XYZ file of C-alpha atoms in Angstrom:
304
model
C -33.067 9.444 -43.985
C -33.631 5.637 -43.722
C -35.303 3.643 -41.056
C -36.250 5.336 -37.807
C -33.965 4.536 -34.861
C -35.120 1.695 -32.832
C -34.661 0.991 -28.866
C -32.862 -2.254 -28.723
C -33.973 -4.846 -26.074
C -31.174 -3.971 -23.615
C -32.113 -0.311 -23.533
C -35.777 -1.094 -23.535
C -35.300 -2.970 -20.347
C -33.174 -0.248 -18.832
C -35.666 2.356 -19.592
C -38.466 0.524 -18.059
C -36.607 -0.570 -15.062
C -33.574 1.612 -14.261
C -33.498 5.077 -16.019
C -36.840 6.692 -16.238
C -38.828 9.604 -14.617
C -39.700 7.708 -11.650
C -36.278 6.620 -10.861
C -34.702 9.914 -11.513
C -36.613 11.547 -8.749
C -35.503 15.076 -7.554
C -31.832 14.770 -8.450
C -30.644 15.083 -4.862
C -28.323 11.940 -5.021
C -28.933 10.568 -8.571
C -25.198 10.443 -9.227
C -24.817 7.786 -6.556
C -27.740 5.741 -7.946
C -28.548 3.189 -10.533
C -29.555 5.931 -12.826
C -26.170 7.330 -13.232
C -24.362 3.952 -12.971
C -26.250 2.944 -16.113
C -25.247 6.063 -17.916
C -21.860 7.145 -17.106
C -19.969 4.776 -14.756
C -19.804 1.390 -13.318
C -21.506 0.769 -9.985
C -18.956 1.345 -7.325
C -20.900 -1.004 -4.895
C -20.425 -3.998 -7.087
C -17.326 -3.111 -9.406
C -14.400 -2.969 -7.085
C -12.322 -5.439 -9.142
C -13.204 -3.608 -12.303
C -11.900 -0.222 -10.741
C -8.942 -1.900 -9.179
C -7.720 -3.354 -12.542
C -8.201 0.057 -14.074
C -6.084 1.546 -11.493
C -3.276 -1.033 -12.021
C -3.520 -0.578 -15.701
C -2.990 3.173 -15.517
C -0.332 2.942 -12.929
C 1.558 0.275 -15.079
C 1.503 2.929 -17.874
C 3.455 5.226 -15.738
C 6.303 2.899 -14.663
C 9.785 3.969 -15.596
C 11.936 1.726 -17.613
C 13.981 1.050 -14.542
C 11.006 0.101 -12.604
C 10.014 -2.402 -15.326
C 13.442 -3.990 -15.013
C 12.839 -4.342 -11.340
C 9.398 -5.869 -11.735
C 10.718 -8.356 -14.296
C 13.336 -9.687 -11.850
C 10.749 -10.575 -9.312
C 9.773 -14.210 -10.315
C 6.830 -16.034 -8.706
C 4.931 -12.809 -7.971
C 1.637 -14.199 -9.502
C 1.489 -16.919 -6.681
C -1.877 -16.567 -4.899
C -3.701 -15.321 -7.784
C -3.607 -11.545 -7.348
C -5.936 -9.318 -9.360
C -3.618 -8.527 -12.298
C -3.666 -6.861 -15.755
C -1.392 -7.499 -18.692
C 0.685 -4.543 -19.772
C 3.262 -4.905 -22.646
C 3.072 -8.676 -22.126
C 3.826 -8.508 -18.412
C 1.484 -9.506 -15.583
C 1.186 -6.599 -13.055
C -0.548 -6.424 -9.873
C -0.924 -3.624 -7.365
C 1.217 -5.059 -4.659
C 4.234 -5.389 -6.683
C 3.711 -2.045 -8.513
C 3.929 -0.449 -5.002
C 6.828 -2.529 -3.986
C 9.027 -1.585 -6.990
C 8.296 2.144 -6.370
C 9.161 1.791 -2.719
C 12.405 0.236 -3.940
C 13.034 3.098 -6.298
C 12.486 5.638 -3.594
C 14.794 3.871 -1.176
C 17.583 3.109 -3.681
C 18.007 6.710 -4.691
C 19.632 7.338 -1.170
C 20.697 3.970 0.350
C 23.214 1.480 -0.962
C 21.376 -1.756 -0.854
C 23.932 -4.105 -2.093
C 25.419 -5.925 0.961
C 22.793 -4.201 3.205
C 21.445 -5.685 6.403
C 17.672 -5.035 6.256
C 15.139 -5.050 9.225
C 11.485 -5.038 8.172
C 8.844 -4.439 10.939
C 5.469 -6.004 9.911
C 6.157 -7.721 6.545
C 2.660 -8.857 5.600
C 2.975 -11.710 3.275
C 6.521 -10.604 2.218
C 6.294 -8.622 -0.857
C 8.833 -5.996 0.185
C 11.331 -8.764 1.077
C 10.621 -10.651 -2.186
C 11.220 -7.372 -4.240
C 14.543 -6.335 -2.362
C 15.998 -9.892 -2.409
C 15.145 -10.157 -6.138
C 16.802 -6.911 -7.101
C 19.696 -6.383 -4.778
C 22.472 -8.477 -3.156
C 21.104 -8.177 0.252
C 23.367 -9.465 2.976
C 20.515 -10.306 5.458
C 16.864 -9.730 5.994
C 15.297 -9.797 9.420
C 11.426 -9.811 9.771
C 9.738 -8.949 13.079
C 6.024 -9.686 13.060
C 3.117 -11.357 14.767
C 3.466 -15.251 14.868
C 0.132 -15.634 13.036
C 1.126 -13.258 10.051
C 4.697 -14.706 10.059
C 3.280 -18.059 9.314
C 2.125 -16.680 5.946
C 5.272 -14.768 5.044
C 7.493 -17.631 5.975
C 5.499 -20.009 3.815
C 5.293 -17.486 0.955
C 8.973 -16.511 0.839
C 9.986 -20.073 1.119
C 8.077 -20.597 -2.121
C 9.143 -17.542 -4.181
C 12.810 -17.158 -3.104
C 15.590 -19.319 -4.027
C 17.211 -21.503 -1.448
C 20.039 -19.118 -1.133
C 18.022 -16.129 -0.745
C 15.591 -17.616 1.796
C 18.607 -18.627 3.754
C 19.383 -14.935 4.345
C 15.874 -14.348 5.987
C 15.564 -14.528 9.752
C 12.096 -14.482 11.313
C 11.575 -13.133 14.714
C 8.167 -13.239 16.396
C 7.325 -10.367 18.618
C 7.188 -12.583 21.716
C 10.637 -13.589 21.222
C 12.043 -9.980 20.412
C 13.550 -9.178 23.881
C 15.723 -12.275 23.725
C 16.491 -12.499 19.959
C 19.988 -11.861 18.773
C 19.940 -8.824 16.566
C 23.620 -8.732 15.820
C 25.485 -5.344 15.195
C 22.545 -3.607 13.919
C 20.988 -2.833 10.398
C 21.710 -0.521 7.494
C 17.944 -0.012 6.850
C 14.752 -0.443 8.687
C 11.317 -0.693 6.826
C 7.760 -0.320 7.754
C 5.004 -0.209 5.203
C 1.343 0.223 6.592
C 1.609 -1.078 10.077
C 3.149 1.267 12.562
C -0.139 3.477 12.042
C -2.207 0.509 13.338
C -0.251 0.033 16.546
C -0.795 1.485 19.922
C 1.506 4.282 21.102
C 3.567 2.211 23.388
C 4.367 -0.271 20.738
C 5.013 2.415 18.300
C 7.502 4.090 20.803
C 9.268 0.702 21.256
C 9.919 0.287 17.630
C 11.000 3.781 17.126
C 13.590 3.355 19.918
C 14.610 -0.019 18.338
C 15.194 1.742 14.956
C 16.972 4.735 16.555
C 19.435 2.525 18.469
C 20.227 -0.113 15.816
C 19.730 1.257 12.365
C 21.372 3.761 9.839
C 18.270 4.422 7.645
C 14.632 4.092 8.185
C 11.969 4.003 5.364
C 8.297 4.364 6.261
C 5.047 4.267 4.127
C 1.981 4.986 6.164
C -1.200 7.121 6.326
C -0.851 10.729 7.341
C -3.944 10.584 9.471
C -7.380 9.124 10.012
C -10.674 9.561 8.087
C -14.449 9.217 8.729
C -15.709 9.050 5.176
C -18.496 6.469 5.500
C -19.017 6.285 1.627
C -15.612 4.397 1.281
C -16.756 1.250 3.003
C -19.964 2.087 4.921
C -18.056 1.387 8.108
C -18.673 -2.376 7.228
C -16.551 -3.696 10.295
C -18.541 -1.937 12.905
C -18.326 0.809 15.452
C -15.849 -1.120 17.720
C -13.364 -1.683 14.751
C -13.772 2.007 13.720
C -12.919 3.240 17.261
C -9.832 0.956 17.477
C -8.584 2.213 14.068
C -9.102 5.897 15.030
C -7.100 5.555 18.121
C -4.013 3.575 16.790
C -0.765 5.078 15.556
C 1.092 8.292 16.050
C -1.311 10.422 13.970
C -4.890 10.304 15.192
C -6.250 13.499 13.605
C -9.223 13.048 11.254
C -8.870 14.863 7.919
C -10.393 14.771 4.476
C -8.054 12.262 2.942
C -9.089 12.969 -0.517
C -8.166 16.681 -0.225
C -4.523 17.087 -1.518
C -3.936 20.244 0.573
C -5.210 18.638 3.694
C -2.913 15.621 3.169
C 0.169 17.860 2.346
C -0.553 19.968 5.373
C -0.592 16.752 7.517
C 2.611 15.553 5.876
C 4.832 17.839 8.038
C 3.336 16.259 11.045
C 3.875 12.772 9.562
C 7.684 13.558 9.100
C 7.966 14.614 12.669
C 5.924 11.698 14.035
C 8.042 8.995 12.208
C 11.393 10.540 12.787
C 13.094 7.869 15.013
C 14.979 10.235 17.221
C 16.753 13.398 17.914
C 19.326 14.262 15.145
C 17.813 11.990 12.579
C 17.407 13.888 9.268
C 14.612 13.412 6.754
C 16.571 12.569 3.476
C 13.501 12.483 1.216
C 9.775 12.500 1.713
C 6.803 12.369 -0.792
C 3.195 11.327 -1.582
C 3.070 7.518 -1.721
C 0.808 6.997 -4.624
C -1.557 5.605 -5.477
C -3.552 6.079 -2.120
C -4.372 9.614 -1.354
C -3.543 9.716 2.310
C -0.260 7.865 2.204
C 3.129 9.437 2.611
C 6.659 8.055 2.534
C 9.789 9.208 4.088
C 13.339 8.062 4.465
C 15.445 9.057 7.572
C 19.019 8.901 8.225
C 20.706 8.410 11.577
C 22.996 11.179 13.066
C 26.630 11.047 11.864
C 27.826 9.780 15.271
C 25.699 6.623 15.023
C 26.725 5.576 11.519
């Protein structure tokens, strides 16, 4: 049979310090302990980037050929050192994976070449960057907080060509009432921010979209959650209370129960419909986050 198996120094240390009868205890929560993290999975408390990269890698493997083409057209997306993986020779991060899939969803039902686009809450500008890189957008207007807009203006000035950047208009919210919005927009976009606004502000933007836009695309959470295991409520009780009270959908659900999410999705479609007569052209789960939904609405015929 040969030499008897020996315990190497690594597992000798693990056995003495991390996986032994004393550490195992009564099994009540061992799958959330160092015991199991040594045996079957990486410690979720210290391996967030590892899990993020694993997620991105798996999502990259699911991209369609058309989405790969969309992604390759977006130059400069590595600015800012995002957490990326290399897949088929291409650097891929979660933000732009999500952006090309948003574009795919929108493009199935909206003619984007020549479109006038309005985005409410642009973050650092990834959606604008993606649309401008893939479509012949006529104009792109961003409404946002002045503080956030300082970042998107700087980012987009860097990653877009001079011609593309010249099509982008930035309107701080404190100038919105007096800003010239022209004859309206073909498409309004909101990704992951209407759900963080108070109800009065949410209603204001819904009225703006209903009165000035032909289509509206939204990608937002279907509801709230109280699962402390996700982040240990690290930002404190006050931040939690503010989050639970914001947006049009404040019901607390199990966001990792697909039936609960799908059940809430009907309420999502009703809540984000800009106005009477607006039809929901398409809606679906907005992967990869379990509790996000996306929907595209079209204005009544008389308003087109």
